[in-house]
Short mmCIF file of C-alpha atoms in Angstrom, two decimals:
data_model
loop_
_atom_site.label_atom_id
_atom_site.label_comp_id
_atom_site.label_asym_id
_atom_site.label_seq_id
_atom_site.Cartn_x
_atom_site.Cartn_y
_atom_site.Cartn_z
CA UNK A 1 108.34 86.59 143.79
CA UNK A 2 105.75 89.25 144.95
CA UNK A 3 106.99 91.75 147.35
CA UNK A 4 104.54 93.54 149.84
CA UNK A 5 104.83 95.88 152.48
CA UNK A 6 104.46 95.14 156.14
CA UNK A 7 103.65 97.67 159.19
CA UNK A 8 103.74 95.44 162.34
CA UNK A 9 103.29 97.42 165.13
CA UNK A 10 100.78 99.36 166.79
CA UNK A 11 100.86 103.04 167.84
CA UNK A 12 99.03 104.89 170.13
CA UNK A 13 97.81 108.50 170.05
CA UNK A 14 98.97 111.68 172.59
CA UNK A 15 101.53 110.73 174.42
CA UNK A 16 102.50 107.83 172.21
CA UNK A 17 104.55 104.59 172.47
CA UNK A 18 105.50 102.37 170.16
CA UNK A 19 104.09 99.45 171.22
CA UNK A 20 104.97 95.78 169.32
CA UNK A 21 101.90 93.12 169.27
CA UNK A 22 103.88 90.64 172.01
CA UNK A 23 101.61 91.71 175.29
CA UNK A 24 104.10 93.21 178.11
CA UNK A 25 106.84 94.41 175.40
CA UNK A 26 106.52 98.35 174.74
CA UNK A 27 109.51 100.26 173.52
CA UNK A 28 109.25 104.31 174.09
CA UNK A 29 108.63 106.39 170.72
CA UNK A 30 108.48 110.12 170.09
CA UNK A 31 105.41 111.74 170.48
CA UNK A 32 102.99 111.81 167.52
CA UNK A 33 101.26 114.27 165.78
CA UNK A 34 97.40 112.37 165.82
CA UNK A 35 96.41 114.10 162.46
CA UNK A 36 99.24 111.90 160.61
CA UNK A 37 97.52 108.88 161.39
CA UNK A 38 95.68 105.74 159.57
CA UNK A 39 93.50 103.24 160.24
CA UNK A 40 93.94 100.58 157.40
CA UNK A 41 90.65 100.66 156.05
CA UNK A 42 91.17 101.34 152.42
CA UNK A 43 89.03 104.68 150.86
CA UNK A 44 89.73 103.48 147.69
CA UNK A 45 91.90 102.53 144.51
CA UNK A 46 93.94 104.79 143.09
CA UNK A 47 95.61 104.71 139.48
CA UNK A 48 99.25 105.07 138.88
CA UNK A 49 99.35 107.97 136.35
CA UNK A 50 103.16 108.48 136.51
CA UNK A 51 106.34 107.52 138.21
CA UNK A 52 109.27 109.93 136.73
CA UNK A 53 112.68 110.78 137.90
CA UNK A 54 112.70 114.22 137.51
CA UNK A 55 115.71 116.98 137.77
CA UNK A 56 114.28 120.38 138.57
CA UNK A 57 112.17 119.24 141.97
CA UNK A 58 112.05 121.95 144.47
CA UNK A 59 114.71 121.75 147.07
CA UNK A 60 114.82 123.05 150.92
CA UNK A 61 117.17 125.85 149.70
CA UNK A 62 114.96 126.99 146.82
CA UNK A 63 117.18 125.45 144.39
CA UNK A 64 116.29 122.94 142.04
CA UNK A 65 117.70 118.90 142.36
CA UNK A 66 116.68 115.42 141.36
CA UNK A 67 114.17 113.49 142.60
CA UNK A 68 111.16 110.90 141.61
CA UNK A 69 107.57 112.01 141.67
CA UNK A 70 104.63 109.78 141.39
CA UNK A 71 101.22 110.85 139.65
CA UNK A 72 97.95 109.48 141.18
CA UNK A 73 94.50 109.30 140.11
CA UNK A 74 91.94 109.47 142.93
CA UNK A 75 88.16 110.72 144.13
CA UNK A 76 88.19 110.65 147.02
CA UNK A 77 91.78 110.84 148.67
CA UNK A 78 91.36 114.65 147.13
CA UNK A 79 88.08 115.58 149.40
CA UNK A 80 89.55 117.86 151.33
CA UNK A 81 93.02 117.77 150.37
CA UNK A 82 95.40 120.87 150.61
CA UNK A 83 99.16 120.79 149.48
CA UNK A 84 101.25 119.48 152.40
CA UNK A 85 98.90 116.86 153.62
CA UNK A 86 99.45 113.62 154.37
CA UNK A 87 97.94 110.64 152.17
CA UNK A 88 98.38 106.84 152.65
CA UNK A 89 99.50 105.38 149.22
CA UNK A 90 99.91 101.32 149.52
CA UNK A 91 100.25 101.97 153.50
CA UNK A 92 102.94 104.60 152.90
CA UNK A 93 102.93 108.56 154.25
CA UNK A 94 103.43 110.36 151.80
CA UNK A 95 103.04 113.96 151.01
CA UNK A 96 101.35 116.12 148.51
CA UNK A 97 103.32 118.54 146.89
CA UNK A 98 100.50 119.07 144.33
CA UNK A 99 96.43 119.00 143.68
CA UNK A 100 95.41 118.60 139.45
CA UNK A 101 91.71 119.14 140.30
CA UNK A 102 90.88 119.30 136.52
CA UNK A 103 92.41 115.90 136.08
CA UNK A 104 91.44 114.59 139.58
CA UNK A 105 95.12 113.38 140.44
CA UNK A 106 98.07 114.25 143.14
CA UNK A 107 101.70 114.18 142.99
CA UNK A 108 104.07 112.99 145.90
CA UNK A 109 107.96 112.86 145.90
CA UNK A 110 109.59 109.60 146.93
CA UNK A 111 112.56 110.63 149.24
CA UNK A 112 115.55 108.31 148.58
CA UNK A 113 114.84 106.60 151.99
CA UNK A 114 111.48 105.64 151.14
CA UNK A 115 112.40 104.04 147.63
CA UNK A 116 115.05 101.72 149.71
CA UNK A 117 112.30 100.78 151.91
CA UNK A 118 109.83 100.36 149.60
CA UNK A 119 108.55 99.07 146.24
CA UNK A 120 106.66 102.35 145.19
CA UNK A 121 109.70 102.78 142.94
CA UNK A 122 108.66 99.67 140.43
CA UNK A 123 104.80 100.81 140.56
CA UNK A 124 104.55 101.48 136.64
CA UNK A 125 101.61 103.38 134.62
CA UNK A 126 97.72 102.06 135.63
CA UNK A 127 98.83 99.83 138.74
CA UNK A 128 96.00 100.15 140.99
CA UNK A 129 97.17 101.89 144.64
CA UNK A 130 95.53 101.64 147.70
CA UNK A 131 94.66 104.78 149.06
CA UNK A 132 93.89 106.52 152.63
CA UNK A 133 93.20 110.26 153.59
CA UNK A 134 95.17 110.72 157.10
CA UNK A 135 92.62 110.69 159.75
CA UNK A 136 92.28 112.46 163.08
CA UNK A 137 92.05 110.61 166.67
CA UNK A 138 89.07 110.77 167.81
CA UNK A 139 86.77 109.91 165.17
CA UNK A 140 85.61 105.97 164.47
CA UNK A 141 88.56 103.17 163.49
CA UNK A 142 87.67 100.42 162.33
CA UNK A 143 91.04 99.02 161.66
CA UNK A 144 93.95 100.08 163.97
CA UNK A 145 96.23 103.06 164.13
CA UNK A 146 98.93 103.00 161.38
CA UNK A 147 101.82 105.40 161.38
CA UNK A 148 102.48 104.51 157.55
CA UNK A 149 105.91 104.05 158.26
CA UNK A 150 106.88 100.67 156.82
CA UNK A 151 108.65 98.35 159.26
CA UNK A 152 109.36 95.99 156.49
CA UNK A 153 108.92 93.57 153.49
CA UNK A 154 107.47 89.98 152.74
CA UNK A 155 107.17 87.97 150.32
CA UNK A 156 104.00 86.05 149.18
CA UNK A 157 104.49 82.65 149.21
CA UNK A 158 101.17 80.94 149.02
CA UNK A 159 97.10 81.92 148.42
CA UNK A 160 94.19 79.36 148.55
CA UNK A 161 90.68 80.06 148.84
CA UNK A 162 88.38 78.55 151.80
CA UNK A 163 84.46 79.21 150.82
CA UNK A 164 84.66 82.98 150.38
CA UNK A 165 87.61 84.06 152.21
CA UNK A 166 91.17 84.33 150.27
CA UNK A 167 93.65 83.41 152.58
CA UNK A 168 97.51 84.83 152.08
CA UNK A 169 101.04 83.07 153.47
CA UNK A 170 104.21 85.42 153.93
CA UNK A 171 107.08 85.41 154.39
CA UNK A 172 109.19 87.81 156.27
CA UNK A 173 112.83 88.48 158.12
CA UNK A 174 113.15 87.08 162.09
CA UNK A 175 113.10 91.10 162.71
CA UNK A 176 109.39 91.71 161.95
CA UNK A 177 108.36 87.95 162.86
CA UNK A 178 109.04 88.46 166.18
CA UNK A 179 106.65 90.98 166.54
CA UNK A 180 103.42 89.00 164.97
CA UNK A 181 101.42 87.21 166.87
CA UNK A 182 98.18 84.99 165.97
CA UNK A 183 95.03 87.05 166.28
CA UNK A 184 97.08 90.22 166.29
CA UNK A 185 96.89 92.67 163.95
CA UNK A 186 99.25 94.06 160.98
CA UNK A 187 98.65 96.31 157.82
CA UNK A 188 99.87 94.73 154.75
CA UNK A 189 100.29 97.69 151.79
CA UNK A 190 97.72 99.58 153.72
CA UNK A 191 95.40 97.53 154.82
CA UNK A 192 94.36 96.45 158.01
CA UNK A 193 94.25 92.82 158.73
CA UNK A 194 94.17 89.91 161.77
CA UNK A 195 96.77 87.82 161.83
CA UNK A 196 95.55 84.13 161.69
CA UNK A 197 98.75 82.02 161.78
CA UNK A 198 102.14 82.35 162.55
CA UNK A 199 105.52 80.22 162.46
CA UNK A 200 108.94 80.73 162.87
CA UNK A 201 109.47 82.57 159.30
CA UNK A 202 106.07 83.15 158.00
CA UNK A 203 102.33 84.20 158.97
CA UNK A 204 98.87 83.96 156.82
CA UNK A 205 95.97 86.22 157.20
CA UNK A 206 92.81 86.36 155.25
CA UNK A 207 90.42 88.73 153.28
CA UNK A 208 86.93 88.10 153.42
CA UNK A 209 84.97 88.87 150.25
CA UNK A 210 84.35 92.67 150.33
CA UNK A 211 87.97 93.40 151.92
CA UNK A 212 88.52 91.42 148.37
CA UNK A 213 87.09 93.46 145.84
CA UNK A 214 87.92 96.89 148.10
CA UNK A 215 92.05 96.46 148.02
CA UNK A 216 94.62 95.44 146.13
CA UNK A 217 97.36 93.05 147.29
CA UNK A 218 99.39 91.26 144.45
#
């Protein structure tokens, strides 16, 4: 069974709402910051260097506590970087708590919360990542806006290929299927994609051939 991660709703910038993909149902949000935001167009692939539990991470308090840290090899997620900003791994927010320029990588720590919501946890040494820089409203998006919160999993159940396009069929919980609609849109570990079908438990989508060779999705 392959797991992936789903973020199935849309949100807006300024003054912002939470708002699912069903036309005429909105449910209010807080506001958001706009420079914590993604598109779901993939920069690049990253390279897990490291995923380690460790027990002297920095706490709040300046004491020391355990925690898990992942290691990531990247280009171009560290243009512009600075400690404390946020970066998209696999459609997730995540936070950099430290820049190896020499080695071109980035650490993160993987609060409790987000290793319950999350595969990141099983990502092992050289699994390839998908990777985004956060990016400010304003600018071009050519996917949608992505909060990188994850809203939940699916399962693949099926791929077959028609001509050049690699079509995907998932599986999900009634929660997060009531919120998909054909032709709407979703980010699946990152990325963002149309929705082409839907049912009552499950919904495909499809990556044409450069979306293919850009992303990984298991």
């Amino acid at each position: 069974m392959i797991t992936i991660l789903i973020f199935a709703v849309l949100i807006l910038p300024g003054d912002a709402f939470l708002s699912t993909t069903v036309p005429g149902v909105t449910t209010k949000a807080a506001k958001l910051d706009p420079l914590n935001m993604f598109t779901g167009i993939i920069e690049e692939m990253g390279e897990v260097v490291s995923l380690v539990e460790r027990e002297d991470m920095p706490l709040w308090d300046g004491t020391e506590g355990k925690g898990t840290e992942l290691t990531v090899k990247a280009k171009i997620a560290l243009e512009d970087a600075y400690l404390g900003c946020s970066i998209s791994v696999n459609g997730v927010c995540l936070t950099a708590t430290s820049l190896g320029e020499e080695d071109s990588t980035f650490k993160v720590g993987l609060a409790p919360e987000t290793l319950r919501r999350t595969y990141l946890g099983k990502l092992q040494q050289g699994d390839a990542v998908n990777l985004e820089r956060a990016s400010e409203i304003g600018g071009r998006n050519s996917g949608h806006f992505v909060q990188g919160h994850v809203d939940g999993v699916g399962t693949v159940q099926e791929r077959w290929i028609d001509d050049d396009s690699l079509f995907y069929k998932i599986e999900t919980t009634p929660e997060i299927m009531k919120y998909i609609v054909p032709k709407g849109f979703i980010a699946i570990d990152g990325t963002s994609l149309t929705v082409c079908e839907v049912d009552k438990s499950s919904f495909t989508f499809m990556l044409v051939e450069y979306t293919q060779k850009k992303i990984i999705i298991p």
